[in-house]
PDB file of C-alpha atoms in Angstrom:
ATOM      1  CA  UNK A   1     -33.123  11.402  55.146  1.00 58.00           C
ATOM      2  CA  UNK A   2     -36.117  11.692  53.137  1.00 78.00           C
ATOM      3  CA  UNK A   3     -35.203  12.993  50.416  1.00 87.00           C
ATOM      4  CA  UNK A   4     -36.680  11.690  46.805  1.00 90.00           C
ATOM      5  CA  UNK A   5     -34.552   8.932  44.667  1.00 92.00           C
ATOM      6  CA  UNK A   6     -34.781   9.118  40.643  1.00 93.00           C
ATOM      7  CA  UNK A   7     -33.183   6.459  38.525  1.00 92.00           C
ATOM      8  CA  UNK A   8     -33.554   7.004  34.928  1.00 89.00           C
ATOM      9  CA  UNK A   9     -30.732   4.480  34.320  1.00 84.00           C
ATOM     10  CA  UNK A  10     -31.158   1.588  31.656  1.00 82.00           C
ATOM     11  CA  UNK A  11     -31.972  -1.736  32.598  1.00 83.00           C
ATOM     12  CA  UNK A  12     -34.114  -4.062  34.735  1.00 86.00           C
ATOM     13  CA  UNK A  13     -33.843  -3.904  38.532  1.00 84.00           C
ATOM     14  CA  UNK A  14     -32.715  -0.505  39.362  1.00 86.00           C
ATOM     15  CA  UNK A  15     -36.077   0.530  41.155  1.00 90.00           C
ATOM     16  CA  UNK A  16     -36.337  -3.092  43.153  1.00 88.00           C
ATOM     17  CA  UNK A  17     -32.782  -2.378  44.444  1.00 90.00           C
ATOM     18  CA  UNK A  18     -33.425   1.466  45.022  1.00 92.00           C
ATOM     19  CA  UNK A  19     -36.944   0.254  46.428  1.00 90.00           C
ATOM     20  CA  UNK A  20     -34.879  -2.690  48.763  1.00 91.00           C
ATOM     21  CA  UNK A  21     -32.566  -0.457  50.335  1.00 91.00           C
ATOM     22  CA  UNK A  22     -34.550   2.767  50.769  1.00 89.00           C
ATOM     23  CA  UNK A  23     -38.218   2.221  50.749  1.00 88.00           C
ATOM     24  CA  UNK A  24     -40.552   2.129  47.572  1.00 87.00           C
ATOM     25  CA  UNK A  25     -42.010   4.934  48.538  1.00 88.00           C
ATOM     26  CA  UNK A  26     -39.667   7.242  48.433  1.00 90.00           C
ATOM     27  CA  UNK A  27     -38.303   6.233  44.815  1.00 93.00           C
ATOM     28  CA  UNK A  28     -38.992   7.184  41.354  1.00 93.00           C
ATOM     29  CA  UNK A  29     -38.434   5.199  38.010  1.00 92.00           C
ATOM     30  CA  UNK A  30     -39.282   6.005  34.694  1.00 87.00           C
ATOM     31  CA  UNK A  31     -37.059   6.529  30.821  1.00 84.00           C
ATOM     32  CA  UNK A  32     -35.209   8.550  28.166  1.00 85.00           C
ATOM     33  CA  UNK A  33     -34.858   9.189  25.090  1.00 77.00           C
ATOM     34  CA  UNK A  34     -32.680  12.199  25.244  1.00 82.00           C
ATOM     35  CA  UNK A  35     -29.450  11.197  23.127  1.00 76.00           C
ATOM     36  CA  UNK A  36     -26.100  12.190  24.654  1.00 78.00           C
ATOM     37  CA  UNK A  37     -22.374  11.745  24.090  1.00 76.00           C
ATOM     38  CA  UNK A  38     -20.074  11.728  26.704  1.00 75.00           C
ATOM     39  CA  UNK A  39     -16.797  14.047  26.128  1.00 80.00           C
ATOM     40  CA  UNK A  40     -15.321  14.256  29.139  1.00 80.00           C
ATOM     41  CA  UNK A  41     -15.934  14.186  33.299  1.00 83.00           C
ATOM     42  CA  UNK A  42     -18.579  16.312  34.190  1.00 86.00           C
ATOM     43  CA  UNK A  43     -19.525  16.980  30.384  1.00 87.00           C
ATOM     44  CA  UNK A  44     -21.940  15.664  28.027  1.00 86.00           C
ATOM     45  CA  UNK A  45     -22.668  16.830  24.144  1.00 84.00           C
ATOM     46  CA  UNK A  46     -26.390  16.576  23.584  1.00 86.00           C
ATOM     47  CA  UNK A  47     -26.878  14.301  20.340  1.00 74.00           C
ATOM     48  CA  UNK A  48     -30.443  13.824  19.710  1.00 75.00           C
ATOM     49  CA  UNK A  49     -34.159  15.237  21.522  1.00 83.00           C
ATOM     50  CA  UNK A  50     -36.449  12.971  22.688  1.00 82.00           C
ATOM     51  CA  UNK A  51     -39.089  12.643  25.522  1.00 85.00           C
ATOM     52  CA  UNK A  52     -38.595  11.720  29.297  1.00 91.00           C
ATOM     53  CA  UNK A  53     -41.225  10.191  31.715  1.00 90.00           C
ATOM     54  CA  UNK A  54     -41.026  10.281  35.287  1.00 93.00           C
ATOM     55  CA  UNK A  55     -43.349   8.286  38.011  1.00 92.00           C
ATOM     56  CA  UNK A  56     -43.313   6.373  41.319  1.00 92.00           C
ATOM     57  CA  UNK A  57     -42.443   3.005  42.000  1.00 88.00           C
ATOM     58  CA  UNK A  58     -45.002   2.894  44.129  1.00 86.00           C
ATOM     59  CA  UNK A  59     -48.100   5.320  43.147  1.00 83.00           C
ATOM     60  CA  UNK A  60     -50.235   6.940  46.630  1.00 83.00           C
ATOM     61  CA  UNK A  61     -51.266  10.633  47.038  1.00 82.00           C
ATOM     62  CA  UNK A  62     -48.112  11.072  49.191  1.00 82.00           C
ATOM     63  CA  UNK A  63     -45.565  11.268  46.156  1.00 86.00           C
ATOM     64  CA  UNK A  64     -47.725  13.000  43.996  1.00 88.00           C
ATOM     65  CA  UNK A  65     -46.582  16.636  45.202  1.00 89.00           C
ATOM     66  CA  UNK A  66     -43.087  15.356  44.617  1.00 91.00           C
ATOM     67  CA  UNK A  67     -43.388  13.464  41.073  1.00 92.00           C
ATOM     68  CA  UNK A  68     -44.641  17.256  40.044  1.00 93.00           C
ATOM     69  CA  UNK A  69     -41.949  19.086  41.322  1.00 93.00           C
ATOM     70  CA  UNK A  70     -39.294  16.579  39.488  1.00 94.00           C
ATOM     71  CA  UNK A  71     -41.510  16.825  36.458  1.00 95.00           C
ATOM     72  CA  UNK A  72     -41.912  20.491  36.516  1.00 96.00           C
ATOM     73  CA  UNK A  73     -38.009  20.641  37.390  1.00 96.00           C
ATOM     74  CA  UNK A  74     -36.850  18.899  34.204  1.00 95.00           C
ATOM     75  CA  UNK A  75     -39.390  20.841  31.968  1.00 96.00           C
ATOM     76  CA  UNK A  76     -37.751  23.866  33.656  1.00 96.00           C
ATOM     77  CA  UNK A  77     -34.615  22.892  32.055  1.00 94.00           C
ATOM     78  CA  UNK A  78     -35.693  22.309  28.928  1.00 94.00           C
ATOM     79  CA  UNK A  79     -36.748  18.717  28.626  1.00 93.00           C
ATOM     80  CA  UNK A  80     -40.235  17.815  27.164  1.00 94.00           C
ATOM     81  CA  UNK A  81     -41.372  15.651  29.984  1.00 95.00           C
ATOM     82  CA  UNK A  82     -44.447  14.003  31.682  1.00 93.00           C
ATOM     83  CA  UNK A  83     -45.486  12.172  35.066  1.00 93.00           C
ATOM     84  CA  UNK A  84     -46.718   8.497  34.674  1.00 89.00           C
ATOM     85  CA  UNK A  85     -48.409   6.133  36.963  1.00 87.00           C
ATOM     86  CA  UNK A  86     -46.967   3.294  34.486  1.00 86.00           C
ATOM     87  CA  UNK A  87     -43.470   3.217  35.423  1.00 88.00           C
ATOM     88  CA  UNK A  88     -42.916  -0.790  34.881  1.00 89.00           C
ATOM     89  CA  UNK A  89     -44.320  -0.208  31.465  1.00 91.00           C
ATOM     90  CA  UNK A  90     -41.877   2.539  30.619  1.00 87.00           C
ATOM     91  CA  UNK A  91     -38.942   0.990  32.075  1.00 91.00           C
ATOM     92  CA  UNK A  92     -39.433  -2.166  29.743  1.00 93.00           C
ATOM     93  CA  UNK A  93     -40.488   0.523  26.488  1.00 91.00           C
ATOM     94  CA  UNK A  94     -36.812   1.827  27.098  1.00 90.00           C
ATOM     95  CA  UNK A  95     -35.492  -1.348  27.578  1.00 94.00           C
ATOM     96  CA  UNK A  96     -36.166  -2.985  24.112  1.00 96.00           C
ATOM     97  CA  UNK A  97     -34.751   0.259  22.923  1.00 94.00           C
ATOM     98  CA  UNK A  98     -31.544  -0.155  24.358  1.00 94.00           C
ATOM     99  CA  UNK A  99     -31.986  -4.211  23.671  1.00 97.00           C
ATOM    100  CA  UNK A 100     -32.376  -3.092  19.977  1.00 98.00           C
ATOM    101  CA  UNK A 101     -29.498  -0.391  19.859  1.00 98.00           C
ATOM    102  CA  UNK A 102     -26.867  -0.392  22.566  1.00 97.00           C
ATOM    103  CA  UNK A 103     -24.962  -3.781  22.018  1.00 98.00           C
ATOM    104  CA  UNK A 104     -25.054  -3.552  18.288  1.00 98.00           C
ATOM    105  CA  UNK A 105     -23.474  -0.309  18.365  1.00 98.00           C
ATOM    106  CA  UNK A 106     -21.076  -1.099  21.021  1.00 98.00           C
ATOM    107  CA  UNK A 107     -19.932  -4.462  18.712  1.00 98.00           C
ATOM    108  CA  UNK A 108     -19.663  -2.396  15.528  1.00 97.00           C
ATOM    109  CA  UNK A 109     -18.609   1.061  16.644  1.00 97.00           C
ATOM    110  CA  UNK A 110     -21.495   2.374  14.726  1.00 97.00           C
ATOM    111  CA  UNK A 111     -23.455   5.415  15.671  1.00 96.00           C
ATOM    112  CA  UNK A 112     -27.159   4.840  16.188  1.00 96.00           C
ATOM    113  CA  UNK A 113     -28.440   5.838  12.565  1.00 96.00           C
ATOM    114  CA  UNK A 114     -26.098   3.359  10.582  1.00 98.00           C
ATOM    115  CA  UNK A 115     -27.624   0.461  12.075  1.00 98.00           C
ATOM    116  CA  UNK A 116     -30.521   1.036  10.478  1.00 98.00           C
ATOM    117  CA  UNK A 117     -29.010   1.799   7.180  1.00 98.00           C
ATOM    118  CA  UNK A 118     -27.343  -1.412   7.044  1.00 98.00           C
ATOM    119  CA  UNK A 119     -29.360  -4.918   5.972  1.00 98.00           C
ATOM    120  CA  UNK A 120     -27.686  -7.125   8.449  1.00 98.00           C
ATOM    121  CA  UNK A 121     -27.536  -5.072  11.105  1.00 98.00           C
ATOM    122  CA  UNK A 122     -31.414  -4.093  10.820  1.00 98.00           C
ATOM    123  CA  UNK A 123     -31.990  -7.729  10.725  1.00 98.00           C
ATOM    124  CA  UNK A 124     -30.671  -8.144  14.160  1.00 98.00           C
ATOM    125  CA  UNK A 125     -31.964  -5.456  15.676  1.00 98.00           C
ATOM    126  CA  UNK A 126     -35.597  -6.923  14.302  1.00 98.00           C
ATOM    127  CA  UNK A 127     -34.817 -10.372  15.721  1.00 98.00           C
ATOM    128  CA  UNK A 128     -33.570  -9.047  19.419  1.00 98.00           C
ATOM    129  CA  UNK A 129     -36.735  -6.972  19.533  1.00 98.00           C
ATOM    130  CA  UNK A 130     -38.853  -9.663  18.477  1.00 98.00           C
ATOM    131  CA  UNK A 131     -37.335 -11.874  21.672  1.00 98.00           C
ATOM    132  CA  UNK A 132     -38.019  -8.506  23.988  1.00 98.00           C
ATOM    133  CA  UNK A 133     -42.043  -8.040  22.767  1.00 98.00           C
ATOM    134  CA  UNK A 134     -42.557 -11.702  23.106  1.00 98.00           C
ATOM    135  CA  UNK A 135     -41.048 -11.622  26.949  1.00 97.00           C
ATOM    136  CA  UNK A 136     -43.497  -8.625  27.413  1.00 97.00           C
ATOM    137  CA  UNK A 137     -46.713  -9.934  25.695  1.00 97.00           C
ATOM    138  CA  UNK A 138     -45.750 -13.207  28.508  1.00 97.00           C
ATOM    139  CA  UNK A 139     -45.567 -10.533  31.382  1.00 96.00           C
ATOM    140  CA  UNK A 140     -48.841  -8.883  30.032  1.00 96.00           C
ATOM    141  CA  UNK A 141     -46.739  -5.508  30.215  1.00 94.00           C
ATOM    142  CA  UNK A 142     -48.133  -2.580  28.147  1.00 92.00           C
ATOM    143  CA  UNK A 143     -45.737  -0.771  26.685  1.00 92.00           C
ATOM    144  CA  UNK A 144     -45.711   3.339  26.113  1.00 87.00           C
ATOM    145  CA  UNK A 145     -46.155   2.679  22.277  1.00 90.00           C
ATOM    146  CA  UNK A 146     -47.615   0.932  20.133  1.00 93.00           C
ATOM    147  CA  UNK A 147     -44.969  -0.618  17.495  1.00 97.00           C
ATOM    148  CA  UNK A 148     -41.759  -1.766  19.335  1.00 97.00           C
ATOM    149  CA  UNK A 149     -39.778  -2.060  16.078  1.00 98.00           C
ATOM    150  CA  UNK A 150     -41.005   1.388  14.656  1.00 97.00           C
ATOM    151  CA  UNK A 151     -40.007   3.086  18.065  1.00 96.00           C
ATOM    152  CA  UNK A 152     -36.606   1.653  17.929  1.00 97.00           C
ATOM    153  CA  UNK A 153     -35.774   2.782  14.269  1.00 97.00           C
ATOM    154  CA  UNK A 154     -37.571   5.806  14.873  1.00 94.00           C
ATOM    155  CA  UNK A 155     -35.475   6.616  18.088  1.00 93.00           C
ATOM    156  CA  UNK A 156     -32.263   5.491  15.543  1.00 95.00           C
ATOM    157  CA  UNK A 157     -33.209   8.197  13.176  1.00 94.00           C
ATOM    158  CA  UNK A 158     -33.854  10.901  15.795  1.00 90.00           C
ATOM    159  CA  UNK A 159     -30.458   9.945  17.438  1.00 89.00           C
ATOM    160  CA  UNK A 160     -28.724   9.132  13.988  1.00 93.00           C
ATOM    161  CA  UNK A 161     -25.519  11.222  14.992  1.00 91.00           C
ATOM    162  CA  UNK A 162     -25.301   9.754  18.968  1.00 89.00           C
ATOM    163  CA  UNK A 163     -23.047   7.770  20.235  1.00 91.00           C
ATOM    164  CA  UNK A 164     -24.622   4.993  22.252  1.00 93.00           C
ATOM    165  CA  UNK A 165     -24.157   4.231  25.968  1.00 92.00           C
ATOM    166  CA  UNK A 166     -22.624   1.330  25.476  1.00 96.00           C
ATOM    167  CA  UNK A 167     -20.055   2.211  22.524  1.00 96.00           C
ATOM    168  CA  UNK A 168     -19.064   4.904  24.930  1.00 93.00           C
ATOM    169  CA  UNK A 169     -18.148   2.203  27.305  1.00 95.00           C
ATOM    170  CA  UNK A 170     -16.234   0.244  25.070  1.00 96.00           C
ATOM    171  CA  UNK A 171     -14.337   2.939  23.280  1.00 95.00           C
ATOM    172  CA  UNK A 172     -13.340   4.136  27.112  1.00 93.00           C
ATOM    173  CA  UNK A 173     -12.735   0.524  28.157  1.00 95.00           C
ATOM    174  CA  UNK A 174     -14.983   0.260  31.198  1.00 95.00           C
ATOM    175  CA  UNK A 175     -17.677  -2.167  31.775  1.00 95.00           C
ATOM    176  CA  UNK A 176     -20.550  -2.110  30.302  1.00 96.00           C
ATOM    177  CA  UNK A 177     -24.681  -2.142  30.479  1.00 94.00           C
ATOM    178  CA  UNK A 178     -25.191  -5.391  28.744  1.00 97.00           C
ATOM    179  CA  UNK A 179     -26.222  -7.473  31.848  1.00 95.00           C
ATOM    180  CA  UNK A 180     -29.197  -5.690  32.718  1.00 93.00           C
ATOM    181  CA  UNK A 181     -30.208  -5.034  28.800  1.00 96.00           C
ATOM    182  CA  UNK A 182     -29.820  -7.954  26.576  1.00 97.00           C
ATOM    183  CA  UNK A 183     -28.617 -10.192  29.304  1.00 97.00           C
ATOM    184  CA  UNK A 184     -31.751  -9.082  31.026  1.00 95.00           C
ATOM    185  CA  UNK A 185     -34.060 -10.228  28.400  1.00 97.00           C
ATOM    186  CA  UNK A 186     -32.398 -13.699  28.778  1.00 98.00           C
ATOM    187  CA  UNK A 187     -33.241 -13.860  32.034  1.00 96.00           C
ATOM    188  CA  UNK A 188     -36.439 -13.299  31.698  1.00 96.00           C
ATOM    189  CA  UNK A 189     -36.580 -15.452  28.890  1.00 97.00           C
ATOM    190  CA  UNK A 190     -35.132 -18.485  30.791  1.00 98.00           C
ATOM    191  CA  UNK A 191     -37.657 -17.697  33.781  1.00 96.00           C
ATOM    192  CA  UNK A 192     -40.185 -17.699  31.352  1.00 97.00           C
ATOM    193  CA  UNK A 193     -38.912 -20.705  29.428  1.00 98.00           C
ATOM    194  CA  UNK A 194     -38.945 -18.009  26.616  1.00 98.00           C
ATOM    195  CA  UNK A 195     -35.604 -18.809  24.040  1.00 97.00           C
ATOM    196  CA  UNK A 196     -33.376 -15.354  23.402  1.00 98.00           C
ATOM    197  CA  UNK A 197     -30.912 -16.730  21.419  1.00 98.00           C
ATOM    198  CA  UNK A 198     -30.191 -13.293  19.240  1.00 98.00           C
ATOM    199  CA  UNK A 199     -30.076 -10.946  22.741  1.00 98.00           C
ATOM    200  CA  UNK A 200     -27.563 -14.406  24.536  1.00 98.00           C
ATOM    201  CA  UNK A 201     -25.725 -14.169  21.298  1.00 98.00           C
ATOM    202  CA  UNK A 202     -25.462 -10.169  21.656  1.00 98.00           C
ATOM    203  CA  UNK A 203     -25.014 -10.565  25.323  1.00 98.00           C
ATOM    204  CA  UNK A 204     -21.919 -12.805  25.407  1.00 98.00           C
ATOM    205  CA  UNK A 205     -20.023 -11.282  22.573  1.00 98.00           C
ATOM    206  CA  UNK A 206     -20.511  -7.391  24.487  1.00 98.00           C
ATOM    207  CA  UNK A 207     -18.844  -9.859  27.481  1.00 98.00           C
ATOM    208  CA  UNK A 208     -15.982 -10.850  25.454  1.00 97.00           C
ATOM    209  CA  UNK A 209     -15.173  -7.098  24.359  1.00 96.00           C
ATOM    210  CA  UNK A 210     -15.022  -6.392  28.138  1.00 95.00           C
ATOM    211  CA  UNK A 211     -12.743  -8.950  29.329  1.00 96.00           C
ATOM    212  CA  UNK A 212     -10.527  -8.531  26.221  1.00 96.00           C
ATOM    213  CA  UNK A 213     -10.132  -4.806  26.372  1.00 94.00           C
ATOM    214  CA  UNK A 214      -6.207  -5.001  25.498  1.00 92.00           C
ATOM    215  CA  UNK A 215      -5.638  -7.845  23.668  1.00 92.00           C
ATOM    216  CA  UNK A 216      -7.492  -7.235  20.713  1.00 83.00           C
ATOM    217  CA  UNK A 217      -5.851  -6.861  17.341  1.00 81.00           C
ATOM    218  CA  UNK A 218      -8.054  -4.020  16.009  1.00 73.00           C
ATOM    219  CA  UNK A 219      -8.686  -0.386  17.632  1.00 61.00           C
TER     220      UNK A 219
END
């Protein structure tokens, strides 16, 4: 087949994988912002607007026909979305937003908007950002904004009443994200000789919520 692949899913190495198995060419990357809860199979309660940008993993005049159909598709429905020929750069802008949210929420139980409400919980969303932008200034990435931390509290207000990704995982007791998000940045970090002790810290305790699903002593 020839059909088009999108992933819009969080993380590092989705397009490389997509890219491996099926050809670059034929695969699209790109990010969310759209907030949304999961309630059920099939069904999702929209929590929070945001903007969504679509592009190829591999930019030629071939997949430009087809990045404006997707584009023009998803607008159709609703969503306030552009095409990009920056896809790396808005794959990592969505990663420190997930590096910044997801993992603190899941450990808490917090919706997005209390995290930034909270002191100590700001705090570490600062400090696991700070270890993202420093990975990216190394890997000379530009990101789709200008102010990392602003984004992320910003995207915490406009999502205050979501439920993150991750939470959703743990409150349903099935693996998680964290890997490819926080554990991510450590990666890179270690490649990089870069220390992410915040994001490791983050990492391993989202890890020990998944492999201790029913023993805990609290809900």
């Amino acid at each position: 087949s020839e059909a088009d692949i999108l992933t819009l899913q969080n993380g590092l190495g989705n397009i490389e994988t997509l890219g491996r198995l099926l050809g670059r060419g034929r695969v699209f990357g790109g990010g969310t912002s759209e907030g949304a809860t999961l309630v059920g199979t099939g069904h999702a309660r929209h929590a929070g607007e945001g903007e969504t940008f679509i592009g190829p993993a591999t930019p030629n005049p071939k997949n430009q026909v087809s990045i404006q159909k997707i584009v023009a598709a998803f607008q159709d429905a609703g969503f306030h979305t552009q095409a990009t020929d920056e896809v790396e750069g808005l794959i990592w802008g969505k990663l420190i937003i997930n590096v910044g949210i997801n993992a603190l929420c899941a450990i808490t139980g917090l919706k997005n908007g209390r995290l930034i409400e909270i002191d100590s919980t700001k705090t570490v969303i600062e400090m696991a950002v700070a270890e993202a932008v420093e990975i990216v200034n190394a890997k000379a990435i530009r990101l789709p904004y200008e102010d990392p931390l602003k984004r992320v509290i910003h995207v915490c207000r406009a999502t205050a009443d979501n439920v993150a990704s991750m939470l959703q995982d743990v409150l349903a007791k099935k693996p998680t994200e964290v890997g490819f998000i926080n554990g991510a940045i450590v990666k890179e970090g270690e490649r990089l000789k870069i220390p992410a002790p915040v994001n490791a810290t983050l990492t391993r305790l989202v890890e020990t919520l998944q492999e201790t699903y029913d023993e805990r002593l609290m809900g």
